[in-house]
Amino acid sequence: MRHTLSVLVENEPGVLSRVAGLFSGRGFNIESLNVAPTMEKGVSLMTIVTGGDELIIEQIQKQLRKLITVVKVVDMNEVKHVDREMVLIKVNATEHTRAEVLRIVDIFRCKVVDVSPSELTLEATGDQGKIKALSNLLHRFGIKELARTGTVALRRSMQMKD
Amino acid sequence: MKLNGAQILLESLLQEGVEKVFGYPGGAVLDIYHALRDYPLQHFLFRHEQGVVHAADGFARASGKVGVALVTSGPGATNAVTGIATAFMDSIPLVVLTGQVPTQLIGNDAFQEVDIVGISRSCTKHNYLVKDVKELAKTIKEAFYLARSGRPGPVLVDLPKDVIQSKAEFYYPKQVSMRSYNPNYTANKRQIQKSVGMIKKSRRPLIFAGGGVIASNAHEELCALARKLQVPVTSSMMGLGAFPGNDPLHLGMLGMHGTYVANMAVNYTDLLIAVGVRFDDRVTGKLETFAPDAKIIHVDIDPTSIRKNVSVDVPIVSDCRQALAALNEGFEQTGSEEDFPGRFASWRDKLRAWNEAHPLTYDSKGKSIKPQMVIETLYEITQGEAIISTEVGQNQMWAAQHFKYNKPRTWLTSGGLGTMGYGFPAALGAQVAFPDSLVIDIAGDGSIQMNIQELTTAVSHQLPVKIIILNNSCLGMVRQWQELFYEKNYSCTCLERIPDFVKLAEAFGAEGYRITEQQEIEPVLRQALASKKTAVVEVVVDQGENVYPMVPSGAGLNEMLLV
Ligand SMILES: Cc1ncc(C[n+]2csc(CCOP(=O)(O)OP(=O)(O)O)c2C)c(N)n1
Ligand SMILES: [Mg+2]
């Protein structure tokens, strides 16, 4: 199953390679990884999307906690959370198709961030499902390039029981 | 007063109580070697950086202190890697200091530059590149703290030359605080209670002791528990010495070359009390059939060890010593109305019968010397009063099987990595820690050639280590696998050319002995062991002798090949 892990790390040189090396060295997979500084000085947040059965996810978390530079690990699947990803998509948009592409932009509440006579570059934000639906819809126009940030996630303020 | 980085480093070592350092110099660490003369630190010069690190490791295993190794940048650092990985796999506390090119040259492919922090990342507990002399003392403090606390391990500190040369005020922090590192030492009370209850209910309990018992100095607590309840004990190879080998409760080692009785005990136990172990594949054999009838209590300080390979019923993340003490207390509180020794008597009888049916044995009828005879004689002569290190291969397994380790920290062997060439430098390290003890490396003719150059070190530092080479003229353990599983195709394992070990020893300034007849074993061993000098004893043994029992790779523990 896919899990989203929030990993707080000391922001020091080499911390990324410690985490990445752990995953590659132990044969765990990384679907996406996002790193950036937090509001706290010296601490960065990594959001890692990974997969595996229950035992593997448990091992991944334990191994991460064992790294000296890792401060905290939270499995977002265990809590109510929001997750988002941003994607930039460069899609073909000719005279004939432009209107339809723009309609999709509207429906998905994307933004057009760059224009040329034959292409549009769109910016979209959403969870994995939305991004996937969008790229599926745009597929037939011809997606020229695509860049994704990988998932970022936060705990919801209200942790209500199901 | 301001000190330079080299002085700060050496002051820091003194603050940590270090008296002995193992090392090898080079350009990047010249300043450290220069400063050494002003400090009361004894430096042991080895002849290869692998030897340096193994020696620091042997020192650490024998003494329980952190071993310190000092090597130069580039090739010095890469040569050290095998030693570091060996210590890492066996959780041995080391601080390895490597020289590095000046900070402004890092990344430029400078002369003798390697990214040793990158290279060693996956075989150290943690590592540091010190970029500012003001960080140096704090880093050394953290390195020692990390090496010896929690699950111990090697910590590497990379020291650029300019950092070592620049000056700062020396201040050694009293304490370490790291928000991201807080090992848990105490056992959860509920889990302890639950364990006590399970032990009470069990009929066929078995204690399985590993290296964690030795690392946490839990020997006495383990003995108290086992003896009070009269529960039998088996050890992993790393755990030998955690429980006295000559105690009737000890079943010997389990696993691939474990005793028949130990492996059968695992197969039939209804409660496995695993302490300070990590369920390595050499121990478990086929996981699906490991301890099939048992509930498992697993104590280990490292959470990643628990539920990594086997699922357990009671996980206890704790220092082994504290957990065992808590278990002992748990039984004390429940009073002595329960007759534990009586309760497990029939289980012990069953084990005794298994052991009598299939004891450790070998065919000793012929004229040739069997390697097992040599180990048995060594035990008889020393009565176990020795520190034994080993190389890797059959020699290691026979040493594990036929010598009894009655005290912790008297058995030094490369368990996790299986590093040929480990035993001799490790023995030297142990001798440095205990100058008056008898220290013996049980070696193979193949392995000893991997670090034979340290004979120079032994002689020049007057370290009277004894090397007993079980010379079977082959890479015996690999040959054994070829015999059993590769159609007797002895590809590249039967060594046609073997040096004259007696002459070799003499060339290095050590004593050399050779044993070729059975009746020479005892007198010549006695003579060599009594010598005040470094001595090499070559024993010409039967080439075809194999290590049994043997659980073939991937088979269950009850599928042993016997003699
Ligand atoms: C550095 C290293 N290289 C290769 C091996 C693989 N290996 C394991 S045992 C062994 C044979 C060792 O030969 P020897 O030292 O003569 O011991 P014996 O088994 O004959 O007692 C080899 C090559 C190893 N463990 N370590
Ligand atoms: Mg050999």
Short mmCIF file of C-alpha atoms in Angstrom, two decimals, chain A residues 10 13-14 17-18 40-43 54-55 58-59 62-63 65-71, chain B residues 88 117 121 124-128 131 146 151 178-181 302-308:
data_model
loop_
_atom_site.label_atom_id
_atom_site.label_comp_id
_atom_site.label_asym_id
_atom_site.label_seq_id
_atom_site.Cartn_x
_atom_site.Cartn_y
_atom_site.Cartn_z
CA GLU A 10 18.16 18.36 10.79
CA PRO A 13 24.70 18.78 4.40
CA GLY A 14 24.31 15.14 3.53
CA SER A 17 21.78 11.39 0.87
CA ARG A 18 21.44 9.65 4.24
CA GLU A 40 11.93 26.24 12.56
CA LYS A 41 15.54 27.17 11.98
CA GLY A 42 17.75 24.24 11.07
CA VAL A 43 14.91 21.82 10.45
CA GLU A 54 2.72 -3.34 6.75
CA LEU A 55 6.00 -4.87 7.89
CA GLU A 58 7.14 -0.37 9.85
CA GLN A 59 10.79 -1.14 9.00
CA LYS A 62 12.13 2.46 12.26
CA GLN A 63 15.11 2.76 9.98
CA ARG A 65 14.11 7.10 13.11
CA LYS A 66 17.42 5.33 13.57
CA LEU A 67 19.20 7.88 11.38
CA ILE A 68 20.86 10.30 13.74
CA THR A 69 19.78 13.35 11.75
CA VAL A 70 16.10 12.42 11.67
CA VAL A 71 14.08 14.23 14.32
CA PHE B 88 29.32 -1.91 12.08
CA VAL B 117 31.77 10.44 4.52
CA ARG B 121 27.60 6.36 5.22
CA THR B 124 28.83 3.67 10.14
CA LYS B 125 26.36 4.45 12.88
CA HIS B 126 26.94 8.08 11.99
CA ASN B 127 29.66 10.18 10.45
CA TYR B 128 30.83 13.78 10.39
CA LYS B 131 34.22 22.11 8.59
CA LEU B 146 27.05 7.90 19.71
CA ARG B 151 23.19 0.12 19.93
CA MET B 178 20.76 15.70 20.50
CA ARG B 179 17.06 16.11 19.96
CA SER B 180 17.11 13.48 17.26
CA TYR B 181 18.85 10.74 19.24
CA ASP B 302 17.45 -1.37 18.42
CA PRO B 303 13.79 -1.18 17.33
CA THR B 304 14.77 -2.06 13.76
CA SER B 305 15.96 -5.49 14.92
CA ILE B 306 12.50 -6.31 16.16
CA ARG B 307 10.05 -7.71 13.64
CA LYS B 308 12.63 -7.35 10.88
#
